[in-house]
Short mmCIF file of C-alpha atoms (C1' of nucleotides) and ligand atoms in Angstrom, two decimals:
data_model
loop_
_atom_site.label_atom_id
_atom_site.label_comp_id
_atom_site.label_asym_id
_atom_site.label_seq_id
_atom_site.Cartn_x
_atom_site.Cartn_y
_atom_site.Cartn_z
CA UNK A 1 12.92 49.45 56.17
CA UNK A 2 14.98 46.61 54.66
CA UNK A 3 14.12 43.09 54.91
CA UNK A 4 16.48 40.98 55.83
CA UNK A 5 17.26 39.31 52.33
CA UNK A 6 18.25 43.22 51.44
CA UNK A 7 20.46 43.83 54.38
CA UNK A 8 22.33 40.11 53.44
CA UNK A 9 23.08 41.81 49.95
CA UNK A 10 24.03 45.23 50.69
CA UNK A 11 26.22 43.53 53.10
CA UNK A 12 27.51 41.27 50.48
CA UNK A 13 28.07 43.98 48.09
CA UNK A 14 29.94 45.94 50.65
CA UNK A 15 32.68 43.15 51.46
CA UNK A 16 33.11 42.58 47.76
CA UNK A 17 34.01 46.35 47.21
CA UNK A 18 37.62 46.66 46.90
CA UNK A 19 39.40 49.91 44.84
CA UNK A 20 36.45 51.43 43.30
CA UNK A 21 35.65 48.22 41.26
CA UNK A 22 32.38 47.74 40.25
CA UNK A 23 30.99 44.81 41.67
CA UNK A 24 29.81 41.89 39.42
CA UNK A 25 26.35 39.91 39.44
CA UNK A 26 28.38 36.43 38.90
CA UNK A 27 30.59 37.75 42.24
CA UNK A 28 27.44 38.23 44.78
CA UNK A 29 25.27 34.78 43.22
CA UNK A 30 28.64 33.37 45.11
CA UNK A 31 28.48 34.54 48.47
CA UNK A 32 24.93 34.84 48.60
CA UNK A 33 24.61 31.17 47.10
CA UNK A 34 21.67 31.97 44.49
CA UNK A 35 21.51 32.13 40.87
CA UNK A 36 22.70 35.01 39.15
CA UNK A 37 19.32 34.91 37.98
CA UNK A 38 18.05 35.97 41.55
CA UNK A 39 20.92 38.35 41.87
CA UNK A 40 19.68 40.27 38.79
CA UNK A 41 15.90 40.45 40.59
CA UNK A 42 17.60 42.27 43.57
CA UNK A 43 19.97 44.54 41.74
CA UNK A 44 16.80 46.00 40.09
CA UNK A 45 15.42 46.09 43.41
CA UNK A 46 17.94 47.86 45.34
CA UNK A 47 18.64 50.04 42.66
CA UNK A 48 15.38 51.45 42.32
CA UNK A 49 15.16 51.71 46.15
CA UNK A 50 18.68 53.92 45.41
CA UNK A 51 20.80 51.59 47.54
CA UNK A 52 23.12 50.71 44.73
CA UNK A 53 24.54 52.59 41.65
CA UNK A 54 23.57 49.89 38.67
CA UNK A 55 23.85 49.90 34.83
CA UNK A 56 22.78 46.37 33.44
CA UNK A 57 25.86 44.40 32.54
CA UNK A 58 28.05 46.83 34.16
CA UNK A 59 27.87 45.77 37.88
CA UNK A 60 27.11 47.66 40.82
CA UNK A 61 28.35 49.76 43.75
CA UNK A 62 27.02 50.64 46.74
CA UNK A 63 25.34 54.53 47.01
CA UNK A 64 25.94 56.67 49.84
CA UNK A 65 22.88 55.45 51.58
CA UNK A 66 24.16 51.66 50.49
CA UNK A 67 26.95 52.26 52.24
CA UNK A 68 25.62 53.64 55.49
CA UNK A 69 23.25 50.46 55.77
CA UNK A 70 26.02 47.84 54.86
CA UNK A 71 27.93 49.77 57.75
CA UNK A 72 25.10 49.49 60.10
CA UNK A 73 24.74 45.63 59.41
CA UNK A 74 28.26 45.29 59.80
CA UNK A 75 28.73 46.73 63.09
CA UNK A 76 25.86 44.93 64.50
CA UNK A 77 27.44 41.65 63.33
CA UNK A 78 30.80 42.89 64.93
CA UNK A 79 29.14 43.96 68.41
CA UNK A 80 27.35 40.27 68.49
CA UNK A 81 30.38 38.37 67.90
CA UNK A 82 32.37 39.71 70.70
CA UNK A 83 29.10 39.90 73.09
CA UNK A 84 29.11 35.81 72.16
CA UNK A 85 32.94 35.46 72.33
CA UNK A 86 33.32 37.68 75.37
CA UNK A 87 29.99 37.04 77.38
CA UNK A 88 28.83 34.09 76.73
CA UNK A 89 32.30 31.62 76.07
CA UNK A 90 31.71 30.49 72.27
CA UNK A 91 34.79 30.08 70.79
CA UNK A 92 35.84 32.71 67.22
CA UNK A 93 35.32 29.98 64.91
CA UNK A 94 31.73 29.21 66.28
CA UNK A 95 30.00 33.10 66.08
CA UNK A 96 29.34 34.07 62.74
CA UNK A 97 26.69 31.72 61.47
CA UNK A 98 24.84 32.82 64.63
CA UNK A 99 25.96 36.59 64.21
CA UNK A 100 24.36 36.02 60.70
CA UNK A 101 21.30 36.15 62.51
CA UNK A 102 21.25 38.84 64.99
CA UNK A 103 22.85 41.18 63.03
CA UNK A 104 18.99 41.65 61.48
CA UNK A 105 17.29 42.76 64.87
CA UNK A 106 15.86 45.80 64.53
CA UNK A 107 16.71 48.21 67.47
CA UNK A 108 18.63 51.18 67.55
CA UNK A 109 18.29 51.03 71.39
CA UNK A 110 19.82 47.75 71.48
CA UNK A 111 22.90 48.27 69.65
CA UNK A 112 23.86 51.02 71.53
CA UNK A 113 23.17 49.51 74.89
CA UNK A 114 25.00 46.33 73.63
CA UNK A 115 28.06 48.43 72.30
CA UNK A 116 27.90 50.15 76.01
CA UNK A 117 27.76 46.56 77.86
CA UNK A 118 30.86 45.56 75.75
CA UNK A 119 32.64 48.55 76.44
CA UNK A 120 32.66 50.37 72.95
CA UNK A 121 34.77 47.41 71.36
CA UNK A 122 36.88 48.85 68.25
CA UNK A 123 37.55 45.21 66.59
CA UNK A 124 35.17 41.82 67.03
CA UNK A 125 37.07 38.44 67.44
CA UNK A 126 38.34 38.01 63.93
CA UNK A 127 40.52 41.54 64.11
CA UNK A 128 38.27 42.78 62.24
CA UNK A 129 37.16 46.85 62.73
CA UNK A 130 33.81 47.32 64.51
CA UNK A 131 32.26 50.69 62.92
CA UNK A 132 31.00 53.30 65.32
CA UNK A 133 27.57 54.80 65.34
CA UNK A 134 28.57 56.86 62.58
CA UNK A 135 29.24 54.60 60.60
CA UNK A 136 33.00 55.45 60.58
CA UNK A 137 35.35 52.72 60.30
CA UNK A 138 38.80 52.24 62.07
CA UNK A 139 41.17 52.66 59.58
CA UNK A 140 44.03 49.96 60.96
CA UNK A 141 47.03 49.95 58.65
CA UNK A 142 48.14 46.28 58.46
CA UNK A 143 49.97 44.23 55.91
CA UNK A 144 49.38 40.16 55.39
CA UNK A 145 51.82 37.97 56.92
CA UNK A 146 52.72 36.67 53.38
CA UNK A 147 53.74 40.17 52.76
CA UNK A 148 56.08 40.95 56.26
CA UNK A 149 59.16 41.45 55.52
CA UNK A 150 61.86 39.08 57.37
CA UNK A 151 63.08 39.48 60.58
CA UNK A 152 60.03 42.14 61.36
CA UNK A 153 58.67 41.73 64.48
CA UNK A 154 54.84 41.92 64.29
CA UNK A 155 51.89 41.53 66.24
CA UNK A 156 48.78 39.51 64.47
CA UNK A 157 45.38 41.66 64.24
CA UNK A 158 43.41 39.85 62.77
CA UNK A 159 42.30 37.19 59.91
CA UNK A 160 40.90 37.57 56.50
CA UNK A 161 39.57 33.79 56.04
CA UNK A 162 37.00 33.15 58.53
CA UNK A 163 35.48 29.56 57.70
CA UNK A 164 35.96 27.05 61.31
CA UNK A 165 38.69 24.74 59.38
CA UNK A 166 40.63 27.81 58.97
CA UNK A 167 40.17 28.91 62.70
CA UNK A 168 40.74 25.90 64.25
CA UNK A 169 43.55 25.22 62.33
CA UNK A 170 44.85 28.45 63.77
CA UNK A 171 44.35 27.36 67.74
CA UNK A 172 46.28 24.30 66.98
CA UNK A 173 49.47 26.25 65.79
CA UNK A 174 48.89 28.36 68.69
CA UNK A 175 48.42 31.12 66.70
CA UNK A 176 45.84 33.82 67.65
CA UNK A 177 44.95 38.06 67.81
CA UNK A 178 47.86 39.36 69.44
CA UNK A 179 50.38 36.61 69.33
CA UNK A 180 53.75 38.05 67.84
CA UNK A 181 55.35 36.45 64.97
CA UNK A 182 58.45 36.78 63.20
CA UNK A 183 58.77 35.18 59.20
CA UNK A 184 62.23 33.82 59.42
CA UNK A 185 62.90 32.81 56.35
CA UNK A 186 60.50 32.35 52.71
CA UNK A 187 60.92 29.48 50.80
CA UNK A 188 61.12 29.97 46.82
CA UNK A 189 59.57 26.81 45.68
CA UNK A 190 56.00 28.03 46.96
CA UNK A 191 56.77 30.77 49.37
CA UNK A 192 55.89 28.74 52.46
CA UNK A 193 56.43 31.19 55.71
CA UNK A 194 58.89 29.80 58.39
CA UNK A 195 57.63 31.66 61.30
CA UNK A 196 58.38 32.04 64.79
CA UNK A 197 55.24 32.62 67.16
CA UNK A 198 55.44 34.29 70.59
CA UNK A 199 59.38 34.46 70.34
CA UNK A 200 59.43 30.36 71.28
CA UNK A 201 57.91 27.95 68.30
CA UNK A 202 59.24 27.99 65.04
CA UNK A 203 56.79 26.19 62.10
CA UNK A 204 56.12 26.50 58.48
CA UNK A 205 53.03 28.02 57.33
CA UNK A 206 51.73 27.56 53.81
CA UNK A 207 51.59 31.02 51.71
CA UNK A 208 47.89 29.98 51.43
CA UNK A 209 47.57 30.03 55.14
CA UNK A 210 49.89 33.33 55.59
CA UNK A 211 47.92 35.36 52.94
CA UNK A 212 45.09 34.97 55.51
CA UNK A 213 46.71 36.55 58.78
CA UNK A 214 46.40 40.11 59.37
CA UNK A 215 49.93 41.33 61.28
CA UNK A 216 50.70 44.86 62.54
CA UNK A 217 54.69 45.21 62.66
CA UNK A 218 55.72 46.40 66.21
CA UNK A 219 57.18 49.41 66.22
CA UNK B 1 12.55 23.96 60.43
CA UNK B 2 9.71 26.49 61.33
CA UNK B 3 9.45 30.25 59.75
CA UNK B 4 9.42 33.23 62.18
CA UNK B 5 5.71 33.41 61.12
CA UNK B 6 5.14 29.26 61.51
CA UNK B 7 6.74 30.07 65.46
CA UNK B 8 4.68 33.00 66.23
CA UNK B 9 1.06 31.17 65.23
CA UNK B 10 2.18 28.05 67.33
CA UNK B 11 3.32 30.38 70.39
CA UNK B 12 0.16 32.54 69.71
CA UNK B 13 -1.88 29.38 69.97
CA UNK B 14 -0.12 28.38 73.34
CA UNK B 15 -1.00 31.39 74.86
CA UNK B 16 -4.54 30.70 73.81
CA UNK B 17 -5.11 27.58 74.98
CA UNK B 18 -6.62 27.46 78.34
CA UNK B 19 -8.42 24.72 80.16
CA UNK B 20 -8.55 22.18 77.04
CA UNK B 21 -10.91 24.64 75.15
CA UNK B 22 -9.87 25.08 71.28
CA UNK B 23 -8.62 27.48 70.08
CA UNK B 24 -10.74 29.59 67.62
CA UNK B 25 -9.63 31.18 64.33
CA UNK B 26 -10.98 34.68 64.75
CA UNK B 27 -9.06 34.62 68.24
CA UNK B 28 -5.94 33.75 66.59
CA UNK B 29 -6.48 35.95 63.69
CA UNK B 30 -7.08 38.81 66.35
CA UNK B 31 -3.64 38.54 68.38
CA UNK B 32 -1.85 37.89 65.03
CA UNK B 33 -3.60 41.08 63.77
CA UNK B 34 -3.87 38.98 60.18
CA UNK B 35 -7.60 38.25 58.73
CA UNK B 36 -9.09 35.00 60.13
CA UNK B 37 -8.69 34.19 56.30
CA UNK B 38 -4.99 34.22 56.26
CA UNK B 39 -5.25 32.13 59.86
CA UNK B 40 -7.23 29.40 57.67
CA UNK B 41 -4.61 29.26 55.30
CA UNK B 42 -1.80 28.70 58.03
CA UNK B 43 -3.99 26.47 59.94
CA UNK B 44 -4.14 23.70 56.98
CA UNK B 45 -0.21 24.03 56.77
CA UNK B 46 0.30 23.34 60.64
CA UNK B 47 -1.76 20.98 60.54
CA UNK B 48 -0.23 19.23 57.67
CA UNK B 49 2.86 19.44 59.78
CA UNK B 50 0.77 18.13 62.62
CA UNK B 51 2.07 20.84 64.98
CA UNK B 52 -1.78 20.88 66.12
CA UNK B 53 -5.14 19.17 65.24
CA UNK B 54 -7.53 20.73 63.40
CA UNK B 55 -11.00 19.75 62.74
CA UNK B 56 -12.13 22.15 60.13
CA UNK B 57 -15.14 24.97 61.99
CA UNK B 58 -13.94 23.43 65.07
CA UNK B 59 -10.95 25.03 66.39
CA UNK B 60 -7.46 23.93 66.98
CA UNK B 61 -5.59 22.87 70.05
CA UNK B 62 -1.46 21.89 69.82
CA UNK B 63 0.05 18.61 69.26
CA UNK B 64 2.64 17.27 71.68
CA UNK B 65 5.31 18.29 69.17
CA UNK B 66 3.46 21.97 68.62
CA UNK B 67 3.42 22.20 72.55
CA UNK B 68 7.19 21.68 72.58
CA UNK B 69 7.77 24.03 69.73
CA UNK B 70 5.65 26.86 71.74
CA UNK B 71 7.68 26.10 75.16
CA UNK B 72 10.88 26.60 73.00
CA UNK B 73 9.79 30.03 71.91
CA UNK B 74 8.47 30.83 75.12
CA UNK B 75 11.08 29.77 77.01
CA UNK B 76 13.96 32.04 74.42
CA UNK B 77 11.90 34.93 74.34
CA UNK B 78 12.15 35.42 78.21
CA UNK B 79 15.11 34.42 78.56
CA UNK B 80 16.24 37.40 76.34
CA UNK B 81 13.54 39.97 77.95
CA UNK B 82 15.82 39.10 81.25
CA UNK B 83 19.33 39.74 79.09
CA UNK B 84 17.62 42.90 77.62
CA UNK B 85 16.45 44.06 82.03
CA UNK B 86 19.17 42.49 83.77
CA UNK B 87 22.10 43.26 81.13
CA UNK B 88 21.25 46.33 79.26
CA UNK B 89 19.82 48.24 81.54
CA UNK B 90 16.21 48.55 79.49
CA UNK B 91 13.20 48.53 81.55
CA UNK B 92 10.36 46.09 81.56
CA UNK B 93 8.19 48.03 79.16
CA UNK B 94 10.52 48.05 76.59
CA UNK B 95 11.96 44.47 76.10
CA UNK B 96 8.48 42.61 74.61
CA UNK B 97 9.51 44.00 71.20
CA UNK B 98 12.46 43.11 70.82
CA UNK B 99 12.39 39.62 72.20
CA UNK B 100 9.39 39.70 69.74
CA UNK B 101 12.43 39.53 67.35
CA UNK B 102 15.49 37.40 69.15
CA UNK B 103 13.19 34.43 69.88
CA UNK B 104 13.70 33.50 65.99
CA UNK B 105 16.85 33.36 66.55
CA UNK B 106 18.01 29.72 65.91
CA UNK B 107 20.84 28.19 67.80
CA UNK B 108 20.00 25.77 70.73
CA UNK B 109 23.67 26.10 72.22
CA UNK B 110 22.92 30.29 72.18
CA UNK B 111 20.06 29.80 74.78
CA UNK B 112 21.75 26.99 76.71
CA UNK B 113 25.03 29.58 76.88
CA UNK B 114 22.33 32.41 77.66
CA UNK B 115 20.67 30.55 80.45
CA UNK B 116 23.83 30.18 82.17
CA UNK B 117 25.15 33.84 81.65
CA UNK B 118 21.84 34.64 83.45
CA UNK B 119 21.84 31.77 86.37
CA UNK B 120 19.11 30.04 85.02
CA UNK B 121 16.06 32.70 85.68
CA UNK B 122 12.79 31.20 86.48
CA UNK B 123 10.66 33.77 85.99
CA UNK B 124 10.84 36.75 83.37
CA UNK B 125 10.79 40.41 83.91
CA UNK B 126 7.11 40.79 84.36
CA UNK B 127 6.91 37.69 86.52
CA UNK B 128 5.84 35.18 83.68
CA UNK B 129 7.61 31.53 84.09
CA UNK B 130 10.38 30.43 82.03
CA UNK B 131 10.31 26.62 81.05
CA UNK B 132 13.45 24.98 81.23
CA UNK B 133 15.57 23.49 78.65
CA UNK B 134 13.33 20.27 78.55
CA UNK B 135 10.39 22.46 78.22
CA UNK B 136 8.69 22.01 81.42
CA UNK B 137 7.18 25.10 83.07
CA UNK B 138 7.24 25.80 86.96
CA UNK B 139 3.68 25.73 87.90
CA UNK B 140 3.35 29.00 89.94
CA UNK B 141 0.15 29.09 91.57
CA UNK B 142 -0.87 32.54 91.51
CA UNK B 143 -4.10 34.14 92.24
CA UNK B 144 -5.23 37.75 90.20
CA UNK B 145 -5.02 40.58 92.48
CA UNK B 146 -8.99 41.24 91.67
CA UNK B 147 -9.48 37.87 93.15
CA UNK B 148 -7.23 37.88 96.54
CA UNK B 149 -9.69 37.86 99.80
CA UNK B 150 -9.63 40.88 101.90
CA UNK B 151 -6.78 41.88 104.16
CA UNK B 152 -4.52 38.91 103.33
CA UNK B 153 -1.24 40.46 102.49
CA UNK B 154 0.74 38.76 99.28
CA UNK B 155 3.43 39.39 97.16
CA UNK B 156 3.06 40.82 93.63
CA UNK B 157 4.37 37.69 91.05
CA UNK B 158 3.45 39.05 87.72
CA UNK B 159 1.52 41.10 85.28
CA UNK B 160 -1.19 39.66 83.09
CA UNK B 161 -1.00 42.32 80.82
CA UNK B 162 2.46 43.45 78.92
CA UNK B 163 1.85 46.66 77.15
CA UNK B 164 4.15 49.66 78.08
CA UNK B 165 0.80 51.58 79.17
CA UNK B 166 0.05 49.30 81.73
CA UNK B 167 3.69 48.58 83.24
CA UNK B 168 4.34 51.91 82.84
CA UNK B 169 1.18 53.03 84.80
CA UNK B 170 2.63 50.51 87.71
CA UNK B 171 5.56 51.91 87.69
CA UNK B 172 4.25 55.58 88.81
CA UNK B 173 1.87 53.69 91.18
CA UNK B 174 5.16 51.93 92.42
CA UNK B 175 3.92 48.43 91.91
CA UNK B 176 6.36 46.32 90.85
CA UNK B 177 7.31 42.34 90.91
CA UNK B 178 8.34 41.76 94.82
CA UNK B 179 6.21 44.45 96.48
CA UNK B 180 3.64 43.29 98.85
CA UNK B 181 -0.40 44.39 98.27
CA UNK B 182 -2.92 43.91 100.76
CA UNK B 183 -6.38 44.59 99.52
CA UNK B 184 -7.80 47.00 102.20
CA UNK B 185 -11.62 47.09 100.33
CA UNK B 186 -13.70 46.58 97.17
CA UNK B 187 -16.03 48.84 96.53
CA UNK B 188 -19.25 47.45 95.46
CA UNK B 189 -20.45 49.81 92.75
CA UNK B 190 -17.56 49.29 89.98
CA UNK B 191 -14.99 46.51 91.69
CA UNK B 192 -12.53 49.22 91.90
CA UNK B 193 -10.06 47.31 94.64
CA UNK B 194 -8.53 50.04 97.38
CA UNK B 195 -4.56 48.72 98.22
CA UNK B 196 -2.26 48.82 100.89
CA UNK B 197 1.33 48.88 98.60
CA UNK B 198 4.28 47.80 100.44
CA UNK B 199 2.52 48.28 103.92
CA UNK B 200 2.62 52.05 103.23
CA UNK B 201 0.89 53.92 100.13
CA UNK B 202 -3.06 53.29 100.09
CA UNK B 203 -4.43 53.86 96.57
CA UNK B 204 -7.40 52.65 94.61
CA UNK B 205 -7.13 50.92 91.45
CA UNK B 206 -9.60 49.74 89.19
CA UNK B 207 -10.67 46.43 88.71
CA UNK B 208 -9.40 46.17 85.07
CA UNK B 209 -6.11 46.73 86.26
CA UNK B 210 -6.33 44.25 89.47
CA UNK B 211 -7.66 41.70 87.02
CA UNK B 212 -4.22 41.85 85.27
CA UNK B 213 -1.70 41.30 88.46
CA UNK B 214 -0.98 38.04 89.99
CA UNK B 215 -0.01 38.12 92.98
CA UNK B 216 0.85 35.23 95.84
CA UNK B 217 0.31 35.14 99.41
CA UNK B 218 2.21 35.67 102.13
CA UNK B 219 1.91 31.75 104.15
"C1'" DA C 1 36.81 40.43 12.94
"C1'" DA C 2 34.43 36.38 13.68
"C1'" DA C 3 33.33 32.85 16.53
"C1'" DT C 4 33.04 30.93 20.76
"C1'" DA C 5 32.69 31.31 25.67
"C1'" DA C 6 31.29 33.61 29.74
"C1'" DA C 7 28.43 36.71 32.14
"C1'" DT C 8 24.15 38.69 32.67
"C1'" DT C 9 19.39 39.56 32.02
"C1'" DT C 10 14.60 38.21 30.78
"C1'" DA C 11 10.66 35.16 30.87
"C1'" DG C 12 7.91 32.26 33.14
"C1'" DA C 13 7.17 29.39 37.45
"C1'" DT C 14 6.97 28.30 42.40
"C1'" DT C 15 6.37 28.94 47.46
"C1'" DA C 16 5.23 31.52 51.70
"C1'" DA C 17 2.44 34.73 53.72
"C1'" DC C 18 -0.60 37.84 53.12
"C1'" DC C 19 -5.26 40.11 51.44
"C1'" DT C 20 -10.42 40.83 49.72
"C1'" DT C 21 -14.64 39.08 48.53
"C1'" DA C 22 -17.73 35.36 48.37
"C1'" DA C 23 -19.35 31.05 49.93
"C1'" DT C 24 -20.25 27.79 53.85
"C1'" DT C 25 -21.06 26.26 58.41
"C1'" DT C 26 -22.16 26.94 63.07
"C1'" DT C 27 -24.25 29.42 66.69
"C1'" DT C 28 -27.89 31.97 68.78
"C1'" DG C 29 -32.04 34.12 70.35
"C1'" DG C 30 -36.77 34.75 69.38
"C1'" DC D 1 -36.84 25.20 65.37
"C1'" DC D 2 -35.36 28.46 62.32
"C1'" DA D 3 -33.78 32.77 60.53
"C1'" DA D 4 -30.29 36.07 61.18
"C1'" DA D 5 -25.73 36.82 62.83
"C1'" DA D 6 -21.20 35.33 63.59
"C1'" DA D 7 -17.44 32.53 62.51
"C1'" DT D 8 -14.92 30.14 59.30
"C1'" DT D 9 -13.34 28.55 54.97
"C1'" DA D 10 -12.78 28.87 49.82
"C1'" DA D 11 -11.47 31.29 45.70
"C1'" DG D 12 -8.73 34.18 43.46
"C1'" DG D 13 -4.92 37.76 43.82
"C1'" DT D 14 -0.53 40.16 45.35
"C1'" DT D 15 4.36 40.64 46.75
"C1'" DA D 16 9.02 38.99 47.98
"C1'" DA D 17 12.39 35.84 47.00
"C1'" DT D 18 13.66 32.23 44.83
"C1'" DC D 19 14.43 28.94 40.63
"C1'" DT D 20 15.26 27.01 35.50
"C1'" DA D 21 15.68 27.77 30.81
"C1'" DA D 22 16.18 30.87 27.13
"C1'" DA D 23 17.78 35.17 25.20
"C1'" DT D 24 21.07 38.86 25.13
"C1'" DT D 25 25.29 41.26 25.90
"C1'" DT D 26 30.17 41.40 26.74
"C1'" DA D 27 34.69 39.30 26.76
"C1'" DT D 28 38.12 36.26 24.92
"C1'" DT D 29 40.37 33.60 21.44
"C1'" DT D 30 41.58 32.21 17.45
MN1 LIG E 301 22.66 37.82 57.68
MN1 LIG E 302 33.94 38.58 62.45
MN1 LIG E 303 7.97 36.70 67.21
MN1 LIG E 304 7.51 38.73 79.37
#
DNA sequence: AAATAAATTTAGATTAACCTTAATTTTTGG
DNA sequence: CCAAAAATTAAGGTTAATCTAAATTTATTT
């Protein structure tokens, strides 16, 4: 069984996989806020425990078993942000610190009565894709809002940024999971978004800020 | 900020502590299933913290701030054991475990939010108390079924004992929190107590396991 | 192709929570 | 009251997860 400490860097290693990259030790001391120093400790560690795939200065990847644990974590960290958004009234920018916590219980039981109480969710507040017991994830085919073309219609699915400034930020332009928005026009200095939300307000987005939405075109 | 293992010792201590007694290392080291050795060790560093006093050979009892520490553990881990019966659907000899796990879970506004999803319980699934937010516990005053004078008909209020044996036992007896025991006889020889369940099914059970439900009665 | 910089690993420590074995201290019952 | 038993603490170690500082490897720049 994994302790905890593993499960936080599996997950870690997971989120940082994107295109078959290896993942780097510098990379993980980040979101895991230790020393790559520490980071090297563990990559011996969950290599030997055949978690990850890891030559020394080469960075790592996850293993099929890596994989099917980082999945695990991550669904359990889904199902526990909705249960708190949709249960118990926190808002989407208060859950994860506390979803950082539950997602370590250890109870198959649990997850599966918890899934069933929530009514199988397939994404958690943040858009995001909830794995099933399998382990298989929702593939959802969505482009970033700094990438919609103009004049597309599209409904937003979710966000990539998750930090509360970013969130709240978010409620105040009215802004949330399934609010439609249209990019009106780009500006060329430093592709700022005009948008138009819900087919009433018109505002300007930074590209920082648009590179961050998740949208779905409609239709 | 206390560890898990910091939480558990203090609660384990509460439980201990009855009638202004200390409490003893080898009992400690016993429900902690550690070696009185490692309880030594742990005992210096609470009372360091001065979460209890501790006279060295002498036994510790809690502070006022261990005491409110303990009621905050108590108090979460029932409160879940009531999500897990009342929400999920598990039954009451399954949910110790697990709220073994999600009273370490840190976030005061998650049990306030909790508390109100649930109506503010006041008792737990196996009839145990739940302090409130302030940490004060409903004095309930019970009296063990072993102990209950003949032919006085009282309602069952909780178990003593938590293992899944035992609830699971009452369960196939069909003793449960709310149903109302009369005690019909004791037999001399062994204390074995013969019972009057829900003014219908007579059955005998032993004194061990009449020792270990508290039950209140009827005016 | 060096030389410098950046990334990564190794070495050596620290802290928490354990353990085993060996003192101590307290309790008990003859 | 005192010796044996029981309880408790002390000493010395281990493992997981961390750190700092130093060494090594890889990448980048002249
Ligand atoms: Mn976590
Ligand atoms: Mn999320
Ligand atoms: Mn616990
Ligand atoms: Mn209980």
């Amino acid at each position: 069984m994994l302790t905890n400490t593993e499960e936080n860097y599996i997950k870690a290693i997971y989120h940082l996989s994107v295109d078959n990259k290896t993942v780097r030790t510098n990379a993980i001391s980040e979101v895991m806020n230790t020393t790559p120093a520490s980071v090297s400790d563990m990559l011996k560690k969950l290599s030997d425990k055949s978690y990850i795939h890891y030559e020394k200065y080469q960075g790592v990847s996850l293993t099929k078993k890596g994989k099917t644990e980082a999945l695990q974590v991550v669904r359990k960290h889904r199902l526990w942000e909705v249960f708190l958004v949709e249960k118990l009234q926190f808002n989407w920018d208060e859950v994860h610190e506390i979803a950082e916590q539950l997602e370590h219980i250890q109870s198959k039981l649990l997850i599966e009565r918890l899934d069933n109480f929530l009514d199988h969710p397939t994404s958690d507040p943040h858009g995001d894709p909830i794995p099933n017991a399998k382990g298989e994830m929702p593939v959802l085919r969505q482009v970033l809002l700094s990438e919609l073309e103009i004049t597309i219609k599209a409904k937003v699915m979710g966000m990539k940024e998750h930090s509360p400034a970013f969130l709240q930020y978010l409620d105040k332009l009215g802004i949330t999971i399934g609010s439609s928005v249209k990019v009106m026009d780009r500006v060329v200095f430093d592709a700022s978004v005009e948008l138009k939300v819900n087919d009433k307000k018109t505002m300007v987005v930074s590209h920082e800020v648009a590179k961050n939405i998740l949208v779905s075109p409609i239709d």
